[in-house]
């Protein structure tokens, strides 16, 4: 038996201690958060808050994953304090196996969560639900491509298996936390051997004999025991959570740009040059019962309008849909997804108006066609037009049915999350073209 020869043998390094408490507190915060949001997300009165909590939950999960990988690397490359020699052999075995199980859980839990959100399928409703992931709203985190790009039946199965494993691994984490805390308190108040001081720098160290390092065989046995606990718990539950097969399979179809693109010749009315800095196109609606607003940052307009020459008036507004912005990274990521604007395949939306009607005073209507992706719909935009000294001010507002424009129809065709009607508002300042 030997006594610790240096401070390094008395406690973990400062980096290891910091990572331990950051990860531990994060896990403790995640458990009640996960319980609450899984029920609250299905209640209309708490759905909006649960959605925000879900995004925080994912962000903390990725933080735990990153910190755990760092902690594992640090653990492999740095020695750890020896356990007291007075501990029974089975206690040392259990302590080391538990530590390995913790590492497996700290990495396995975020990975199963990542697999679940990458599947784009909601287990609670057994329906598609594509929700992008962002880290605390600061930047997007890509989904796992081999899952995201799989077929619908495969993604559905992955969602059930991943969520089944994720939930039971969370229960495994609770069990290990209780055992871990209980063992730490036992060492501190009953054994008085200073083990808790390894991770709590303010506690005094006990001068007790330390055990020799375990053999390589013992280390492998402890590691396999810890990993086996996590694998059996997660895999058995995940396999049991496989869903029933889909009643029918729908073959995927590639989208094509509509051949009915409306084209018109520029009208004979006065041409106007839009002041982009003083003009805007915004949109608004509700998400989970809470209002949201957004804007398009990149658009152009070819406007020919004269109240005295309505027959010769035309307007073509082209919007780069990738420029849609709400201020929420998750929502912005969703808008760029395939079931919403899909700018990768359809970079532009277009409104073409070739009929203008006077409503009296400064009020008018622009009647034309709105095309988003491969879908076109007739739209009538009421607006006001005021001119002074060659500068025109135009304001208009119209509500469009997103379901008619094939927006969000995979995950939210029934408008349970995003409102069916989206209000689009224009504010334009323009000068007569020279």
Coordinates of C-alpha atoms in Angstrom, one line a residue:
X1 CA 0.0 0.0 0.0
X2 CA 1.2 3.5 -0.8
X3 CA 0.3 7.1 0.0
X4 CA -0.3 9.7 -2.6
X5 CA 3.0 11.2 -3.5
X6 CA 1.8 14.4 -5.1
X7 CA -1.1 16.8 -5.4
X8 CA -1.8 15.2 -8.8
X9 CA -2.7 12.0 -7.1
X10 CA -5.0 13.8 -4.6
X11 CA -7.5 15.3 -7.0
X12 CA -8.5 15.6 -10.6
X13 CA -7.0 18.4 -12.7
X14 CA -8.7 21.7 -12.9
X15 CA -9.8 21.0 -16.5
X16 CA -11.3 17.7 -15.5
X17 CA -13.1 19.2 -12.5
X18 CA -14.6 22.0 -14.6
X19 CA -15.8 19.6 -17.3
X20 CA -17.2 17.3 -14.7
X21 CA -19.4 19.9 -13.1
X22 CA -20.4 21.5 -16.4
X23 CA -21.6 18.2 -17.8
X24 CA -23.2 17.1 -14.5
X25 CA -25.2 20.3 -14.1
X26 CA -26.2 20.1 -17.8
X27 CA -27.5 16.6 -17.4
X28 CA -29.4 17.5 -14.3
X29 CA -31.1 20.4 -16.1
X30 CA -32.0 18.2 -19.1
X31 CA -33.9 15.5 -17.2
X32 CA -36.8 17.6 -15.9
X33 CA -36.8 19.6 -19.1
X34 CA -37.3 16.5 -21.2
X35 CA -40.1 15.2 -18.9
X36 CA -42.0 18.5 -19.1
X37 CA -41.7 19.3 -22.8
X38 CA -42.7 15.8 -23.9
X39 CA -46.2 16.4 -22.4
X40 CA -46.4 20.2 -22.9
X41 CA -45.7 20.0 -26.6
X42 CA -49.1 18.3 -27.1
X43 CA -51.1 21.0 -25.2
X44 CA -52.1 24.1 -27.2
X45 CA -51.7 26.4 -24.2
X46 CA -48.0 25.3 -23.6
X47 CA -47.0 24.4 -27.1
X48 CA -45.2 27.6 -27.9
X49 CA -43.1 27.5 -24.7
X50 CA -42.4 23.8 -25.1
X51 CA -41.1 24.4 -28.6
X52 CA -38.6 26.9 -27.3
X53 CA -37.6 24.5 -24.5
X54 CA -37.2 21.8 -27.1
X55 CA -34.7 24.0 -28.9
X56 CA -32.8 24.7 -25.7
X57 CA -32.9 21.0 -24.9
X58 CA -31.2 20.2 -28.2
X59 CA -28.6 22.9 -27.7
X60 CA -27.7 21.6 -24.3
X61 CA -27.5 18.1 -25.7
X62 CA -25.0 19.1 -28.3
X63 CA -23.0 21.0 -25.6
X64 CA -23.0 17.8 -23.5
X65 CA -21.8 15.8 -26.5
X66 CA -18.9 18.2 -27.2
X67 CA -17.9 18.5 -23.6
X68 CA -18.1 14.7 -23.1
X69 CA -15.8 14.0 -26.1
X70 CA -13.4 16.6 -24.7
X71 CA -13.6 15.1 -21.2
X72 CA -13.0 11.6 -22.6
X73 CA -9.9 12.7 -24.5
X74 CA -8.7 14.5 -21.3
X75 CA -9.3 11.4 -19.3
X76 CA -7.3 9.2 -21.6
X77 CA -4.4 11.5 -21.7
X78 CA -4.2 12.5 -18.0
X79 CA -3.8 10.3 -14.9
X80 CA -6.6 10.1 -12.3
X81 CA -6.5 9.9 -8.5
X82 CA -6.1 6.4 -7.1
X83 CA -9.0 4.9 -5.1
X84 CA -8.5 4.2 -1.4
X85 CA -7.1 0.7 -0.7
X86 CA -9.7 0.1 2.0
X87 CA -12.4 -0.1 -0.7
X88 CA -13.6 -3.6 -1.4
X89 CA -12.6 -5.0 -4.8
X90 CA -16.2 -5.1 -5.9
X91 CA -16.6 -1.4 -5.0
X92 CA -13.6 -0.4 -7.1
X93 CA -14.9 -2.5 -9.9
X94 CA -18.4 -0.8 -9.6
X95 CA -16.9 2.7 -9.4
X96 CA -14.8 2.3 -12.6
X97 CA -17.5 0.5 -14.5
X98 CA -20.0 3.3 -13.5
X99 CA -17.5 5.9 -14.8
X100 CA -17.3 4.1 -18.1
X101 CA -21.1 3.8 -18.3
X102 CA -21.4 7.6 -17.6
X103 CA -19.1 8.3 -20.6
X104 CA -21.2 6.0 -22.8
X105 CA -24.4 7.7 -21.7
X106 CA -23.0 11.2 -22.0
X107 CA -22.2 10.4 -25.7
X108 CA -25.0 8.0 -26.4
X109 CA -27.8 10.3 -25.2
X110 CA -27.0 13.2 -27.5
X111 CA -26.3 10.9 -30.4
X112 CA -29.7 9.2 -30.1
X113 CA -31.3 12.6 -29.8
X114 CA -29.4 13.8 -32.9
X115 CA -30.6 10.7 -34.8
X116 CA -34.2 11.4 -33.7
X117 CA -34.3 15.0 -34.9
X118 CA -32.5 14.0 -38.1
X119 CA -35.3 11.6 -38.9
X120 CA -37.8 14.4 -39.4
X121 CA -40.5 12.3 -37.8
X122 CA -42.6 13.0 -34.7
X123 CA -43.2 9.8 -32.6
X124 CA -45.9 11.5 -30.5
X125 CA -48.1 12.0 -33.5
X126 CA -46.6 9.4 -35.9
X127 CA -46.3 12.0 -38.6
X128 CA -43.5 13.8 -40.4
X129 CA -42.1 16.8 -38.6
X130 CA -39.0 18.4 -40.1
X131 CA -37.5 20.8 -37.5
X132 CA -34.0 22.3 -38.2
X133 CA -31.6 22.4 -35.3
X134 CA -29.7 25.5 -34.2
X135 CA -27.4 26.0 -31.3
X136 CA -29.0 28.5 -29.0
X137 CA -30.3 30.3 -32.1
X138 CA -26.7 31.3 -33.0
X139 CA -25.9 28.9 -35.8
X140 CA -27.4 25.9 -37.5
X141 CA -26.4 22.3 -36.8
X142 CA -26.8 19.9 -39.7
X143 CA -28.8 16.8 -39.4
X144 CA -27.2 13.4 -40.0
X145 CA -27.3 13.1 -43.8
X146 CA -27.5 9.3 -43.9
X147 CA -30.7 9.6 -41.8
X148 CA -32.2 12.8 -43.2
X149 CA -31.9 11.5 -46.8
X150 CA -33.3 8.0 -46.1
X151 CA -36.8 7.0 -47.3
X152 CA -39.9 7.8 -45.3
X153 CA -40.3 4.3 -43.9
X154 CA -36.6 4.1 -42.8
X155 CA -36.8 7.5 -41.2
X156 CA -39.9 6.6 -39.3
X157 CA -38.3 3.4 -38.0
X158 CA -35.2 5.3 -37.0
X159 CA -37.3 7.9 -35.1
X160 CA -39.0 5.2 -33.0
X161 CA -35.8 3.3 -32.3
X162 CA -33.8 6.5 -31.5
X163 CA -36.5 7.9 -29.2
X164 CA -37.0 4.6 -27.5
X165 CA -33.3 4.3 -26.8
X166 CA -33.0 8.0 -25.9
X167 CA -35.8 7.9 -23.3
X168 CA -34.5 4.7 -21.6
X169 CA -30.9 6.0 -21.6
X170 CA -32.2 9.0 -19.8
X171 CA -33.6 6.7 -17.1
X172 CA -30.3 4.9 -17.0
X173 CA -28.6 8.3 -16.5
X174 CA -31.0 9.0 -13.5
X175 CA -30.1 5.6 -12.0
X176 CA -26.3 6.3 -12.4
X177 CA -26.6 9.8 -11.0
X178 CA -28.4 8.5 -7.9
X179 CA -25.8 5.8 -7.4
X180 CA -22.9 8.2 -8.1
X181 CA -24.2 10.8 -5.6
X182 CA -25.0 8.2 -3.0
X183 CA -21.5 6.7 -3.3
X184 CA -19.8 10.1 -3.1
X185 CA -21.8 10.9 0.1
X186 CA -21.0 7.5 1.6
X187 CA -17.2 8.1 1.0
X188 CA -17.4 11.6 2.5
X189 CA -19.5 11.0 5.6
X190 CA -19.1 7.3 6.4
X191 CA -15.8 6.1 5.0
X192 CA -14.1 9.5 5.4
X193 CA -11.5 8.6 2.8
X194 CA -11.4 11.9 0.9
X195 CA -12.8 10.5 -2.4
X196 CA -15.2 13.4 -2.8
X197 CA -12.3 15.8 -2.5
X198 CA -11.1 14.5 -5.8
X199 CA -13.8 16.6 -7.5
X200 CA -14.6 19.2 -4.8
X201 CA -11.4 21.3 -4.3
X202 CA -12.6 23.0 -1.1
X203 CA -12.8 19.7 0.8
X204 CA -9.9 18.5 2.8
X205 CA -8.0 15.4 1.7
X206 CA -7.9 12.3 3.9
X207 CA -4.5 10.6 4.3
X208 CA -5.5 7.0 3.6
X209 CA -3.6 4.2 1.8
X210 CA -4.3 4.1 -1.9
X211 CA -4.8 1.1 -4.0
X212 CA -2.5 0.0 -6.8
X213 CA -3.5 0.6 -10.4
X214 CA -5.7 -2.2 -11.7
X215 CA -4.3 -4.6 -14.2
X216 CA -5.0 -4.1 -17.9
X217 CA -7.4 -7.1 -17.8
X218 CA -9.3 -5.5 -14.9
X219 CA -9.6 -2.2 -16.7
X220 CA -11.0 -3.9 -19.9
X221 CA -13.5 -5.9 -17.8
X222 CA -14.7 -2.8 -16.0
X223 CA -15.0 -0.9 -19.3
X224 CA -16.9 -3.7 -21.0
X225 CA -19.3 -3.9 -18.0
X226 CA -20.0 -0.2 -18.1
X227 CA -20.5 -0.1 -21.9
X228 CA -22.6 -3.3 -21.8
X229 CA -25.0 -1.7 -19.3
X230 CA -25.6 1.2 -21.7
X231 CA -25.8 -0.8 -24.9
X232 CA -28.2 -3.4 -23.5
X233 CA -30.4 -0.7 -22.0
X234 CA -30.6 1.4 -25.1
X235 CA -30.6 -1.3 -27.7
X236 CA -33.2 -3.5 -26.1
X237 CA -35.6 -0.6 -25.6
X238 CA -34.9 0.9 -29.1
X239 CA -35.6 -2.4 -30.8
X240 CA -38.8 -2.8 -28.8
X241 CA -39.9 0.6 -29.9
X242 CA -40.0 -0.2 -33.6
X243 CA -43.2 1.1 -35.2
X244 CA -45.8 -0.9 -37.1
X245 CA -45.1 -0.8 -40.8
X246 CA -46.7 2.0 -42.8
X247 CA -50.1 1.0 -44.3
X248 CA -48.9 2.3 -47.7
X249 CA -45.7 3.6 -49.2
X250 CA -45.8 6.7 -51.4
X251 CA -43.1 6.9 -54.1
X252 CA -41.1 10.1 -53.9
X253 CA -41.4 12.5 -56.9
X254 CA -38.9 15.0 -58.0
X255 CA -40.3 18.6 -58.1
X256 CA -40.3 20.5 -61.3
X257 CA -40.7 24.2 -62.0
X258 CA -44.2 24.9 -63.2
X259 CA -44.5 25.2 -67.0
X260 CA -47.2 27.8 -66.5
X261 CA -44.8 30.6 -65.6
X262 CA -46.6 33.9 -66.3
X263 CA -44.7 36.2 -68.6
X264 CA -45.9 39.6 -69.6
X265 CA -44.4 42.5 -71.5
X266 CA -43.5 45.6 -69.6
X267 CA -46.4 48.1 -69.6
X268 CA -46.5 51.5 -71.2
X269 CA -47.2 53.3 -67.9
X270 CA -44.6 55.3 -65.9
X271 CA -41.6 53.3 -64.8
X272 CA -40.4 53.5 -61.1
X273 CA -37.1 52.9 -59.5
X274 CA -37.5 51.3 -56.1
X275 CA -35.5 52.6 -53.1
X276 CA -34.5 49.3 -51.6
X277 CA -33.2 50.8 -48.4
X278 CA -36.6 52.4 -47.7
X279 CA -38.7 49.5 -48.9
X280 CA -39.6 46.1 -47.5
X281 CA -41.5 42.9 -47.9
X282 CA -42.5 41.3 -44.6
X283 CA -44.5 38.3 -43.6
X284 CA -46.2 37.2 -40.4
X285 CA -48.2 34.4 -38.8
X286 CA -48.3 32.3 -35.7
X287 CA -46.1 29.3 -34.7
X288 CA -47.3 27.1 -31.8
X289 CA -49.8 29.8 -31.1
X290 CA -47.2 32.6 -30.7
X291 CA -46.9 35.3 -33.4
X292 CA -43.8 35.6 -35.6
X293 CA -42.7 38.1 -38.2
X294 CA -40.1 37.9 -40.9
X295 CA -38.8 39.7 -44.0
X296 CA -37.1 39.1 -47.3
X297 CA -33.8 40.8 -47.5
X298 CA -33.2 40.3 -51.2
X299 CA -35.8 41.2 -53.8
X300 CA -36.3 43.3 -56.9
X301 CA -39.3 44.9 -58.6
X302 CA -40.0 46.1 -62.1
X303 CA -42.9 48.5 -61.6
X304 CA -44.8 50.4 -64.3
X305 CA -47.7 52.2 -62.8
X306 CA -49.8 55.3 -63.6
X307 CA -53.2 56.0 -62.1
X308 CA -54.2 57.5 -65.4
X309 CA -53.0 54.5 -67.4
X310 CA -54.0 51.4 -65.4
X311 CA -54.3 49.4 -68.6
X312 CA -50.7 50.0 -69.3
X313 CA -49.6 49.3 -65.7
X314 CA -47.6 46.1 -64.8
X315 CA -45.5 44.9 -61.9
X316 CA -43.0 42.0 -61.6
X317 CA -41.6 41.3 -58.1
X318 CA -38.9 38.7 -57.8
X319 CA -37.9 37.5 -54.3
X320 CA -34.8 35.4 -53.5
X321 CA -36.4 33.0 -51.0
X322 CA -33.1 32.1 -49.3
X323 CA -33.1 35.7 -47.9
X324 CA -36.1 35.0 -45.7
X325 CA -35.3 35.9 -42.1
X326 CA -37.3 35.8 -38.9
X327 CA -34.5 36.4 -36.4
X328 CA -34.8 32.8 -35.1
X329 CA -32.2 30.4 -36.5
X330 CA -34.5 27.4 -36.2
X331 CA -37.3 29.0 -38.1
X332 CA -34.9 30.3 -40.7
X333 CA -33.5 26.9 -41.2
X334 CA -37.0 25.5 -41.6
X335 CA -37.8 28.0 -44.3
X336 CA -34.8 26.9 -46.3
X337 CA -35.9 23.3 -46.1
X338 CA -37.3 21.2 -48.9
X339 CA -40.9 21.4 -47.7
X340 CA -40.9 25.2 -47.3
X341 CA -39.2 27.5 -49.8
X342 CA -36.5 25.0 -50.9
X343 CA -34.2 27.7 -52.3
X344 CA -31.7 25.1 -53.4
X345 CA -34.1 24.0 -56.1
X346 CA -36.4 27.0 -56.4
X347 CA -34.2 30.1 -55.6
X348 CA -36.9 32.6 -56.6
X349 CA -40.6 33.3 -55.9
X350 CA -42.4 35.7 -58.2
X351 CA -45.5 37.9 -58.3
X352 CA -46.6 39.1 -61.7
X353 CA -49.4 41.6 -61.9
X354 CA -51.0 42.6 -65.2
X355 CA -54.3 44.0 -64.1
X356 CA -54.8 47.1 -61.9
X357 CA -58.2 48.3 -60.6
X358 CA -59.0 51.7 -59.0
X359 CA -61.0 51.4 -55.8
X360 CA -61.4 55.2 -55.2
X361 CA -59.1 57.8 -53.7
X362 CA -55.6 56.5 -53.4
X363 CA -56.7 52.8 -53.2
X364 CA -56.1 50.3 -55.9
X365 CA -55.8 46.5 -56.5
X366 CA -53.1 44.6 -58.3
X367 CA -54.3 41.3 -59.7
X368 CA -51.9 38.7 -60.8
X369 CA -50.2 35.4 -60.2
X370 CA -47.9 34.4 -57.3
X371 CA -45.5 31.5 -58.0
X372 CA -43.7 29.8 -55.1
X373 CA -41.7 26.7 -56.1
X374 CA -43.7 24.9 -58.7
X375 CA -47.1 26.2 -57.5
X376 CA -48.9 29.2 -58.9
X377 CA -52.0 30.9 -57.4
X378 CA -54.0 34.0 -58.4
X379 CA -53.6 36.8 -55.9
X380 CA -55.2 40.2 -55.5
X381 CA -53.1 42.7 -53.6
X382 CA -54.9 45.8 -52.3
X383 CA -52.6 48.8 -51.9
X384 CA -52.5 52.5 -51.5
X385 CA -50.5 54.8 -53.9
X386 CA -49.4 58.3 -53.0
X387 CA -47.1 60.5 -55.0
X388 CA -45.4 63.8 -54.2
X389 CA -42.6 65.5 -56.2
X390 CA -41.8 62.4 -58.2
X391 CA -41.6 60.1 -55.2
X392 CA -44.2 57.4 -54.7
X393 CA -45.1 55.6 -51.5
X394 CA -47.0 52.3 -51.8
X395 CA -48.4 50.2 -49.0
X396 CA -50.2 46.9 -49.3
X397 CA -51.2 43.9 -47.4
X398 CA -52.6 40.5 -48.4
X399 CA -53.2 37.1 -46.7
X400 CA -52.1 34.0 -48.6
X401 CA -52.9 30.4 -47.8
X402 CA -49.6 28.6 -47.4
X403 CA -51.2 25.2 -47.9
X404 CA -52.3 26.2 -51.4
X405 CA -48.7 27.2 -52.1
X406 CA -47.3 23.8 -51.0
X407 CA -45.5 25.3 -48.0
X408 CA -45.0 23.0 -45.0
X409 CA -47.3 20.3 -46.3
X410 CA -45.2 17.4 -45.2
X411 CA -44.9 18.2 -41.5
X412 CA -47.8 20.5 -40.9
X413 CA -50.5 20.1 -43.5
X414 CA -53.2 20.6 -40.9
X415 CA -51.7 23.8 -39.6
X416 CA -51.2 22.5 -36.1
X417 CA -47.9 24.3 -35.8
X418 CA -47.8 27.1 -38.3
X419 CA -50.9 29.2 -39.1
X420 CA -52.5 28.3 -42.4
X421 CA -52.9 32.0 -43.4
X422 CA -49.7 34.1 -43.7
X423 CA -50.0 37.8 -44.0
X424 CA -47.7 39.5 -46.5
X425 CA -47.1 43.2 -46.3
X426 CA -45.3 45.5 -48.7
X427 CA -44.0 49.0 -48.2
X428 CA -42.4 50.6 -51.2
X429 CA -40.8 53.9 -51.8
X430 CA -39.9 54.6 -55.4
X431 CA -38.9 57.5 -57.7
X432 CA -39.9 58.1 -61.3
X433 CA -37.3 56.6 -63.6
X434 CA -35.3 59.1 -65.5

